[in-house]
Amino acid sequence: MKILVIGSGGREHALVWKLRQSPRVSQVHCAPGNGGICNEAECVPTDVKSVDSLIATARQIKPDLTVVGPELPLTLGVVDAFTSQGFRIFGPTQAAARLESSKSFAKEFLQRHHIPTAHYAICDSNEALREALHHFHAPIVVKADGLAAGKGVVICKSKEEAAAVAAEMLSGKMLGEAGNRVVLEECLQGDELSFLVFSDGERVVPLVAAQDHKRVGDGDTGPNTGGMGAYSTSTIIDEQMTNWLVQHIARPVVAGMKQEGAEYRGVLYCGLMMTAKGPMVLEFNCRFGDPETQPILMRLESDLVDAIEGSIEGRISEGAFRWSPDASVCVVMASGGYPGAFQAGQKIMGLEEAERLEGVKVFHAGTSKRDGSYYTAGGRVLGVTARAADLQTAVSRAYAAVAKIGFEDAHYRKDIAARALKK
C-alpha cells in the first residue's frame, strides 16, 4: 500500500513515522516534507497552498491513501478535489472544514446546536467592535475569524487593549484577510484539554487526551504560539469524562454537521476549557493537532491505517484504537524570535545523540537537510518526544534529549507537563 502525507511539520513527521509501522504499508511519500521526514519517506516538492499542485503530485505518485496534515489544504477543498479525481483521502470536505477556517461560523454553529462555549460577539467593523465591548468584562479574548497559524488569538487584560488588538486585526495590518472579521470571547478559566476523535460521518471514536502549552514562555507567559509542547497520559481525564465529551460535544458536532449538509469524516480536534461549570469548547481544528499528535501517536499501539480507512469508509468502530498506558511528552525547540520574526539556516547539532536515548523520538518540524547536516527552516524546529511508564520519567527523558541538541538562539519551555506533575 502506497501512502501520501500532505504537509511539512512535526505533526506530519509523526504521521509518517506511525503510518510506516503498518504491515500493510509498502511506501510512504510526503509532500513536501522536511529535513527529517526525508529519512523516513520520499519527499516530493509540492505547493500545499495549491490544490492543483497537490493533484499533480497525486497523479505522479498514484497513492492508495492520502492523509492531510495541515489546515490550509482542507480549507481550500483538497478533499473534494481528490475525491472527484478518484483518490482516497482522509479529512473533512471544504464545507465541513469551516469549523476551523471560520471562528464565527464555529461559534454560531455551537450556539445553534446547544454545545457549551464561551459568551461571544462577532465584529466586522470598528463600530460593531465598540458596541460589543460594552457587553464584556476584562480579560477579553480577541480571535481572528480566519486561519492564522495559531497566532490569531490574543488574551487582552483590558477593554482598551482588546479594542486596540481587534482594530489592528480588522485593519488587515496584523494578519491580513484572516482578521477581516474578529470574534470577542469571555476569557474562560480552567485547564485546557485537547480532545481528538475520529468520525465516519455518523459514529465517533475518541483518541487519548492531550494537553497543549500554547504560550511561548514558562508559566504560560508571553504571546500565543502554534504550541510549545504537549503531553498525554491515561490520567488527564477518566473514562466517565471521556464518555461525557463524546456524548455532549463530539457527537452533537458530527450530527449537527450532517444535519446542515456538511457530513464530517476525518479527525476532529476539540480544544476545550475544563471550567468550574464544566467543559466548554474554545475552538475546533479539522485535523491532527501540532504538537499533540506527537505524544498521542507515541502511545498508539494499533494500526493507524485501519482506523483511517474505517473513517473514510463509514465503518469506524469502538475498537479502532489500542493505546499504551504509558505517558508521553513533546518539548518543542524553536528558533530565536519565534513566534515573531526569526532567522533560518542555523546548523542543528546533537540529533543522533538525542535519539539514542531510551524512549526518545525527535520529530522534525522546521528543518532542512543538505550535505548530511540539518539546518533550521522554521519557527518551530523540533518536537523532542519521549515515552515512559510514568509522566515524570517521560519528562526527564525528553529534557535529557533536548539537552543534547543545540542550534544558535534555540529556545524552549522548561515546564512542559509541570502542572500535571504537581498534581
Short mmCIF file of C-alpha atoms in Angstrom, two decimals:
data_model
loop_
_atom_site.label_atom_id
_atom_site.label_comp_id
_atom_site.label_asym_id
_atom_site.label_seq_id
_atom_site.Cartn_x
_atom_site.Cartn_y
_atom_site.Cartn_z
CA MET A 1 0.00 0.00 0.00
CA LYS A 2 1.33 3.42 -1.01
CA ILE A 3 0.55 6.41 1.21
CA LEU A 4 0.88 10.15 0.62
CA VAL A 5 1.08 12.52 3.61
CA ILE A 6 0.48 16.21 2.89
CA GLY A 7 2.47 18.71 4.96
CA SER A 8 5.90 19.59 6.26
CA GLY A 9 5.79 19.91 10.06
CA GLY A 10 6.29 17.89 13.21
CA ARG A 11 2.75 16.53 13.02
CA GLU A 12 3.44 15.20 9.52
CA HIS A 13 6.71 13.62 10.65
CA ALA A 14 4.79 11.82 13.42
CA LEU A 15 2.15 10.65 10.91
CA VAL A 16 4.81 9.36 8.50
CA TRP A 17 6.60 7.57 11.35
CA LYS A 18 3.41 5.87 12.60
CA LEU A 19 2.00 5.01 9.15
CA ARG A 20 5.28 3.34 8.19
CA GLN A 21 4.80 0.92 11.09
CA SER A 22 1.72 -0.62 9.46
CA PRO A 23 2.47 -4.01 7.90
CA ARG A 24 0.08 -3.01 5.12
CA VAL A 25 2.23 -0.05 4.04
CA SER A 26 4.99 -0.56 1.48
CA GLN A 27 5.83 3.05 0.67
CA VAL A 28 5.26 6.50 2.17
CA HIS A 29 5.59 9.79 0.29
CA CYS A 30 5.37 13.23 1.87
CA ALA A 31 4.52 16.47 0.06
CA PRO A 32 6.64 18.49 0.60
CA GLY A 33 8.14 17.02 3.81
CA ASN A 34 11.18 18.37 5.68
CA GLY A 35 14.78 17.53 6.58
CA GLY A 36 13.85 14.75 8.99
CA ILE A 37 10.89 13.33 7.10
CA CYS A 38 13.11 12.65 4.08
CA ASN A 39 14.85 9.92 6.11
CA GLU A 40 11.56 8.02 6.50
CA ALA A 41 9.57 8.91 3.38
CA GLU A 42 10.16 10.01 -0.18
CA CYS A 43 9.67 13.78 -0.14
CA VAL A 44 8.04 15.39 -3.17
CA PRO A 45 8.35 19.16 -3.80
CA THR A 46 4.76 20.44 -3.75
CA ASP A 47 2.95 23.71 -3.05
CA VAL A 48 0.47 22.85 -0.27
CA LYS A 49 -1.25 26.20 -0.88
CA SER A 50 -2.30 24.97 -4.34
CA VAL A 51 -4.87 22.21 -4.83
CA ASP A 52 -3.73 21.90 -8.46
CA SER A 53 -0.17 21.26 -7.29
CA LEU A 54 -1.38 18.62 -4.82
CA ILE A 55 -3.49 16.91 -7.51
CA ALA A 56 -0.45 16.88 -9.82
CA THR A 57 1.58 15.20 -7.06
CA ALA A 58 -1.14 12.60 -6.52
CA ARG A 59 -1.25 11.84 -10.26
CA GLN A 60 2.51 11.39 -10.21
CA ILE A 61 2.58 9.13 -7.13
CA LYS A 62 -0.82 7.36 -7.51
CA PRO A 63 -1.26 6.80 -3.75
CA ASP A 64 -3.71 4.25 -2.37
CA LEU A 65 -4.42 6.63 0.51
CA THR A 66 -3.69 10.30 1.23
CA VAL A 67 -3.57 11.80 4.75
CA VAL A 68 -3.83 15.59 5.12
CA GLY A 69 -1.75 17.19 7.88
CA PRO A 70 -2.23 21.00 7.84
CA GLU A 71 -5.42 23.03 7.82
CA LEU A 72 -4.88 25.16 4.71
CA PRO A 73 -5.30 22.41 2.07
CA LEU A 74 -8.51 21.29 3.82
CA THR A 75 -9.98 24.79 3.71
CA LEU A 76 -9.01 25.06 0.03
CA GLY A 77 -11.04 21.92 -0.73
CA VAL A 78 -8.29 19.34 -1.27
CA VAL A 79 -10.55 16.51 -0.04
CA ASP A 80 -13.31 17.47 -2.50
CA ALA A 81 -10.76 17.71 -5.35
CA PHE A 82 -9.01 14.40 -4.58
CA THR A 83 -12.34 12.57 -4.18
CA SER A 84 -13.59 13.91 -7.53
CA GLN A 85 -10.39 12.57 -9.15
CA GLY A 86 -10.86 9.11 -7.61
CA PHE A 87 -8.17 9.39 -4.90
CA ARG A 88 -8.96 8.12 -1.39
CA ILE A 89 -8.18 10.85 1.12
CA PHE A 90 -8.57 11.26 4.88
CA GLY A 91 -10.01 14.56 6.06
CA PRO A 92 -13.18 16.65 6.03
CA THR A 93 -14.58 18.42 2.96
CA GLN A 94 -14.17 22.16 2.45
CA ALA A 95 -17.70 22.74 3.81
CA ALA A 96 -17.04 20.64 6.93
CA ALA A 97 -13.63 22.30 7.48
CA ARG A 98 -15.43 25.64 8.07
CA LEU A 99 -15.46 24.58 11.73
CA GLU A 100 -11.78 25.57 11.70
CA SER A 101 -11.50 28.05 8.84
CA SER A 102 -14.12 30.42 10.30
CA LYS A 103 -14.29 31.01 14.04
CA SER A 104 -17.51 32.97 13.59
CA PHE A 105 -19.11 30.00 11.80
CA ALA A 106 -17.93 27.69 14.59
CA LYS A 107 -19.34 29.92 17.35
CA GLU A 108 -22.73 30.28 15.63
CA PHE A 109 -22.77 26.51 14.95
CA LEU A 110 -22.12 25.79 18.64
CA GLN A 111 -24.95 28.13 19.62
CA ARG A 112 -27.35 26.58 17.07
CA HIS A 113 -26.67 23.08 18.42
CA HIS A 114 -26.59 23.99 22.12
CA ILE A 115 -22.99 22.88 22.64
CA PRO A 116 -21.28 24.61 25.60
CA THR A 117 -18.97 27.50 24.70
CA ALA A 118 -17.97 30.96 25.96
CA HIS A 119 -20.10 34.10 25.59
CA TYR A 120 -19.04 35.83 22.34
CA ALA A 121 -19.63 38.61 19.83
CA ILE A 122 -18.74 38.79 16.12
CA CYS A 123 -17.46 42.11 14.75
CA ASP A 124 -16.64 43.14 11.19
CA SER A 125 -16.26 46.89 11.78
CA ASN A 126 -14.86 49.25 14.41
CA GLU A 127 -18.39 50.47 15.13
CA ALA A 128 -19.59 46.91 15.85
CA LEU A 129 -16.48 46.41 17.96
CA ARG A 130 -17.15 49.46 20.14
CA GLU A 131 -20.76 48.37 20.68
CA ALA A 132 -19.82 44.76 21.51
CA LEU A 133 -17.17 45.69 24.07
CA HIS A 134 -19.91 47.15 26.33
CA HIS A 135 -21.08 43.57 26.96
CA PHE A 136 -17.73 42.17 28.17
CA HIS A 137 -15.63 42.27 31.32
CA ALA A 138 -11.82 42.04 31.11
CA PRO A 139 -9.90 39.90 30.41
CA ILE A 140 -11.24 39.50 26.86
CA VAL A 141 -10.08 37.05 24.20
CA VAL A 142 -9.77 38.50 20.69
CA LYS A 143 -9.72 35.97 17.85
CA ALA A 144 -9.19 36.47 14.13
CA ASP A 145 -12.02 34.79 12.23
CA GLY A 146 -9.76 33.11 9.66
CA LEU A 147 -6.67 30.90 9.74
CA ALA A 148 -3.65 32.47 11.42
CA ALA A 149 -1.27 29.53 12.08
CA GLY A 150 -2.02 29.52 15.82
CA LYS A 151 -1.24 33.23 16.19
CA GLY A 152 -4.71 34.71 15.74
CA VAL A 153 -5.72 34.57 19.41
CA VAL A 154 -4.80 37.35 21.88
CA ILE A 155 -5.82 37.41 25.54
CA CYS A 156 -6.31 41.08 26.47
CA LYS A 157 -6.15 42.32 30.06
CA SER A 158 -8.34 45.40 29.49
CA LYS A 159 -11.12 46.65 27.21
CA GLU A 160 -8.68 49.22 25.82
CA GLU A 161 -6.18 46.54 24.85
CA ALA A 162 -8.96 44.41 23.32
CA ALA A 163 -10.17 47.39 21.28
CA ALA A 164 -6.64 48.12 20.01
CA VAL A 165 -5.84 44.49 19.12
CA ALA A 166 -9.20 43.92 17.40
CA ALA A 167 -8.89 47.19 15.46
CA GLU A 168 -5.42 46.18 14.26
CA MET A 169 -6.77 42.79 13.14
CA LEU A 170 -9.69 44.44 11.32
CA SER A 171 -7.30 46.84 9.54
CA GLY A 172 -5.52 43.87 7.92
CA LYS A 173 -2.11 45.03 9.17
CA MET A 174 -1.78 42.25 11.74
CA LEU A 175 -2.99 39.09 10.00
CA GLY A 176 -4.18 40.12 6.52
CA GLU A 177 -7.53 38.71 5.40
CA ALA A 178 -7.70 36.34 8.40
CA GLY A 179 -8.61 39.36 10.56
CA ASN A 180 -11.31 40.88 8.32
CA ARG A 181 -13.75 39.75 10.99
CA VAL A 182 -12.99 39.19 14.67
CA VAL A 183 -14.62 37.23 17.46
CA LEU A 184 -14.64 38.60 21.02
CA GLU A 185 -14.95 35.99 23.76
CA GLU A 186 -15.17 35.95 27.53
CA CYS A 187 -11.94 34.57 28.97
CA LEU A 188 -12.63 31.16 30.48
CA GLN A 189 -10.69 29.88 33.49
CA GLY A 190 -9.55 26.29 33.95
CA ASP A 191 -7.32 23.66 32.36
CA GLU A 192 -7.14 23.39 28.58
CA LEU A 193 -7.70 19.97 27.03
CA SER A 194 -7.07 18.67 23.53
CA PHE A 195 -9.75 16.08 22.80
CA LEU A 196 -9.49 14.39 19.40
CA VAL A 197 -11.95 11.96 17.82
CA PHE A 198 -12.23 10.08 14.54
CA SER A 199 -15.59 10.33 12.79
CA ASP A 200 -17.02 8.46 9.81
CA GLY A 201 -19.83 10.98 9.34
CA GLU A 202 -22.03 9.34 11.94
CA ARG A 203 -20.05 7.44 14.57
CA VAL A 204 -17.37 8.96 16.80
CA VAL A 205 -14.38 7.23 18.43
CA PRO A 206 -12.10 9.16 20.83
CA LEU A 207 -8.31 9.17 20.87
CA VAL A 208 -6.39 9.56 24.13
CA ALA A 209 -6.47 13.10 25.50
CA ALA A 210 -3.53 15.51 25.49
CA GLN A 211 -2.71 18.91 26.92
CA ASP A 212 -1.01 21.59 24.81
CA HIS A 213 1.12 24.52 26.01
CA LYS A 214 0.25 27.47 23.76
CA ARG A 215 2.13 30.41 25.34
CA VAL A 216 5.75 30.91 24.37
CA GLY A 217 7.13 31.32 27.92
CA ASP A 218 7.35 29.28 31.10
CA GLY A 219 4.39 29.65 33.42
CA ASP A 220 2.11 30.33 30.44
CA THR A 221 3.57 33.78 29.78
CA GLY A 222 4.12 35.71 26.57
CA PRO A 223 2.23 35.55 23.28
CA ASN A 224 0.36 32.54 21.92
CA THR A 225 2.18 30.25 19.51
CA GLY A 226 1.31 27.22 17.40
CA GLY A 227 2.19 25.18 20.51
CA MET A 228 5.40 24.83 22.54
CA GLY A 229 4.84 21.31 23.81
CA ALA A 230 2.25 18.77 24.87
CA TYR A 231 1.84 15.66 26.94
CA SER A 232 -0.55 12.70 27.08
CA THR A 233 -1.33 10.38 29.97
CA SER A 234 -4.13 7.98 30.80
CA THR A 235 -4.99 10.16 33.82
CA ILE A 236 -5.71 13.53 32.12
CA ILE A 237 -9.40 12.60 32.04
CA ASP A 238 -11.15 9.45 33.21
CA GLU A 239 -13.48 7.17 31.25
CA GLN A 240 -16.59 8.89 32.60
CA MET A 241 -15.42 12.31 31.37
CA THR A 242 -14.33 10.83 28.02
CA ASN A 243 -17.85 9.45 27.54
CA TRP A 244 -19.39 12.81 28.53
CA LEU A 245 -17.27 14.66 25.98
CA VAL A 246 -18.24 12.19 23.25
CA GLN A 247 -21.95 12.39 24.15
CA HIS A 248 -22.26 16.15 24.73
CA ILE A 249 -19.66 17.65 22.39
CA ALA A 250 -18.19 15.37 19.70
CA ARG A 251 -21.37 13.51 18.70
CA PRO A 252 -23.55 16.65 18.61
CA VAL A 253 -20.94 18.34 16.38
CA VAL A 254 -20.88 15.44 13.91
CA ALA A 255 -24.69 15.10 13.98
CA GLY A 256 -25.09 18.86 13.55
CA MET A 257 -22.75 19.00 10.57
CA LYS A 258 -24.65 16.14 8.91
CA GLN A 259 -27.94 17.90 9.60
CA GLU A 260 -26.56 21.04 7.94
CA GLY A 261 -25.44 19.14 4.84
CA ALA A 262 -21.71 19.01 5.56
CA GLU A 263 -21.01 15.44 6.69
CA TYR A 264 -17.85 15.29 8.80
CA ARG A 265 -15.37 12.50 8.11
CA GLY A 266 -11.86 12.64 9.47
CA VAL A 267 -10.24 13.69 12.72
CA LEU A 268 -11.97 16.38 14.77
CA TYR A 269 -9.88 18.23 17.34
CA CYS A 270 -11.97 19.79 20.09
CA GLY A 271 -9.99 22.41 22.00
CA LEU A 272 -11.72 22.57 25.39
CA MET A 273 -11.50 24.52 28.62
CA MET A 274 -12.35 22.42 31.66
CA THR A 275 -14.09 25.14 33.71
CA ALA A 276 -15.76 25.02 37.13
CA LYS A 277 -19.09 24.96 35.23
CA GLY A 278 -17.97 22.04 33.06
CA PRO A 279 -16.16 21.58 29.71
CA MET A 280 -16.58 24.36 27.13
CA VAL A 281 -15.42 24.49 23.52
CA LEU A 282 -12.66 27.02 22.79
CA GLU A 283 -12.07 26.07 19.16
CA PHE A 284 -12.13 23.28 16.60
CA ASN A 285 -9.33 22.03 14.40
CA CYS A 286 -10.31 19.80 11.49
CA ARG A 287 -7.06 17.83 11.54
CA PHE A 288 -4.49 16.41 13.93
CA GLY A 289 -3.08 18.95 16.38
CA ASP A 290 0.55 20.01 16.41
CA PRO A 291 2.30 19.26 18.77
CA GLU A 292 -0.37 16.98 20.35
CA THR A 293 -0.07 14.42 17.54
CA GLN A 294 3.49 13.61 18.54
CA PRO A 295 2.78 12.38 22.11
CA ILE A 296 -0.58 10.87 21.12
CA LEU A 297 0.90 8.74 18.33
CA MET A 298 3.77 7.71 20.63
CA ARG A 299 1.10 5.93 22.72
CA LEU A 300 -0.79 4.33 19.81
CA GLU A 301 -0.18 0.57 19.57
CA SER A 302 -2.73 -0.37 16.90
CA ASP A 303 -2.61 0.18 13.14
CA LEU A 304 -3.36 3.82 12.23
CA VAL A 305 -4.15 2.82 8.62
CA ASP A 306 -7.03 0.59 9.75
CA ALA A 307 -8.60 3.41 11.77
CA ILE A 308 -8.22 5.90 8.91
CA GLU A 309 -9.88 3.50 6.46
CA GLY A 310 -12.73 2.94 8.94
CA SER A 311 -13.36 6.70 8.96
CA ILE A 312 -13.23 7.07 5.17
CA GLU A 313 -15.42 4.01 4.54
CA GLY A 314 -18.11 4.81 7.13
CA ARG A 315 -17.31 1.94 9.47
CA ILE A 316 -15.29 3.35 12.35
CA SER A 317 -15.73 1.18 15.46
CA GLU A 318 -15.03 1.39 19.20
CA GLY A 319 -12.11 -1.00 18.76
CA ALA A 320 -10.36 1.23 16.22
CA PHE A 321 -7.56 2.14 18.63
CA ARG A 322 -5.38 0.31 21.14
CA TRP A 323 -3.34 2.51 23.48
CA SER A 324 -0.33 2.08 25.75
CA PRO A 325 -0.91 3.08 29.39
CA ASP A 326 2.47 4.86 29.24
CA ALA A 327 2.87 8.63 29.43
CA SER A 328 4.40 10.69 26.64
CA VAL A 329 5.63 14.25 26.33
CA CYS A 330 6.77 16.51 23.49
CA VAL A 331 9.03 19.55 24.01
CA VAL A 332 9.20 21.98 21.08
CA MET A 333 12.57 23.57 20.32
CA ALA A 334 12.03 26.86 18.49
CA SER A 335 14.10 29.40 16.58
CA GLY A 336 15.17 32.59 18.34
CA GLY A 337 12.45 35.24 17.99
CA TYR A 338 9.58 32.78 17.46
CA PRO A 339 6.59 33.44 17.40
CA GLY A 340 7.84 36.71 15.92
CA ALA A 341 10.48 37.15 13.23
CA PHE A 342 13.25 34.54 13.28
CA GLN A 343 16.34 33.65 11.30
CA ALA A 344 16.54 30.30 9.48
CA GLY A 345 19.66 28.41 8.39
CA GLN A 346 21.22 27.63 11.79
CA LYS A 347 23.06 24.30 11.92
CA ILE A 348 21.49 21.75 14.30
CA MET A 349 23.84 19.60 16.38
CA GLY A 350 23.32 16.54 18.59
CA LEU A 351 20.31 14.91 16.93
CA GLU A 352 21.85 11.43 16.73
CA GLU A 353 22.92 11.52 20.40
CA ALA A 354 19.41 12.57 21.45
CA GLU A 355 17.69 9.81 19.51
CA ARG A 356 19.94 7.17 21.08
CA LEU A 357 18.29 7.81 24.45
CA GLU A 358 15.73 5.24 25.58
CA GLY A 359 12.12 6.00 24.63
CA VAL A 360 13.01 9.14 22.63
CA LYS A 361 11.97 10.15 19.11
CA VAL A 362 12.88 13.54 17.64
CA PHE A 363 10.24 14.75 15.19
CA HIS A 364 11.42 17.41 12.74
CA ALA A 365 9.14 20.43 12.22
CA GLY A 366 11.03 23.30 10.57
CA THR A 367 14.23 21.71 9.27
CA SER A 368 16.10 21.24 6.01
CA LYS A 369 18.90 18.81 5.17
CA ARG A 370 21.92 19.38 2.97
CA ASP A 371 25.27 17.61 2.71
CA GLY A 372 24.30 15.27 5.53
CA SER A 373 23.65 18.09 8.03
CA TYR A 374 20.40 19.56 9.37
CA TYR A 375 19.51 23.26 9.50
CA THR A 376 16.67 25.30 10.97
CA ALA A 377 13.98 26.24 8.44
CA GLY A 378 11.01 27.36 10.53
CA GLY A 379 9.80 28.88 13.78
CA ARG A 380 9.14 25.59 15.50
CA VAL A 381 12.17 23.46 14.62
CA LEU A 382 11.92 20.14 16.51
CA GLY A 383 9.43 18.22 18.65
CA VAL A 384 11.58 16.21 21.07
CA THR A 385 9.24 13.44 22.21
CA ALA A 386 9.63 10.72 24.83
CA ARG A 387 7.54 7.88 26.24
CA ALA A 388 7.88 6.11 29.59
CA ALA A 389 5.85 4.18 32.16
CA ASP A 390 5.17 7.38 34.12
CA LEU A 391 4.98 11.09 33.29
CA GLN A 392 8.00 12.13 35.40
CA THR A 393 10.27 9.68 33.57
CA ALA A 394 8.88 10.72 30.18
CA VAL A 395 9.53 14.40 31.01
CA SER A 396 13.06 13.60 32.24
CA ARG A 397 13.81 11.66 29.05
CA ALA A 398 12.51 14.43 26.81
CA TYR A 399 14.57 17.13 28.54
CA ALA A 400 17.66 14.89 28.62
CA ALA A 401 17.30 14.65 24.83
CA VAL A 402 16.75 18.41 24.48
CA ALA A 403 19.99 18.98 26.43
CA LYS A 404 21.93 17.08 23.76
CA ILE A 405 20.58 19.19 20.87
CA GLY A 406 21.82 22.65 20.02
CA PHE A 407 21.42 25.40 17.43
CA GLU A 408 22.01 29.14 17.65
CA ASP A 409 19.35 31.05 19.64
CA ALA A 410 17.31 27.89 20.31
CA HIS A 411 14.62 28.32 22.95
CA TYR A 412 12.07 26.03 24.55
CA ARG A 413 9.80 25.90 27.57
CA LYS A 414 11.29 24.28 30.66
CA ASP A 415 7.90 23.48 32.23
CA ILE A 416 6.06 21.18 29.82
CA ALA A 417 3.70 18.99 31.93
CA ALA A 418 4.91 20.70 35.14
CA ARG A 419 1.38 21.44 36.34
CA ALA A 420 0.36 17.82 35.83
CA LEU A 421 3.40 16.64 37.79
CA LYS A 422 2.49 18.95 40.72
CA LYS A 423 -1.00 17.44 40.83
#
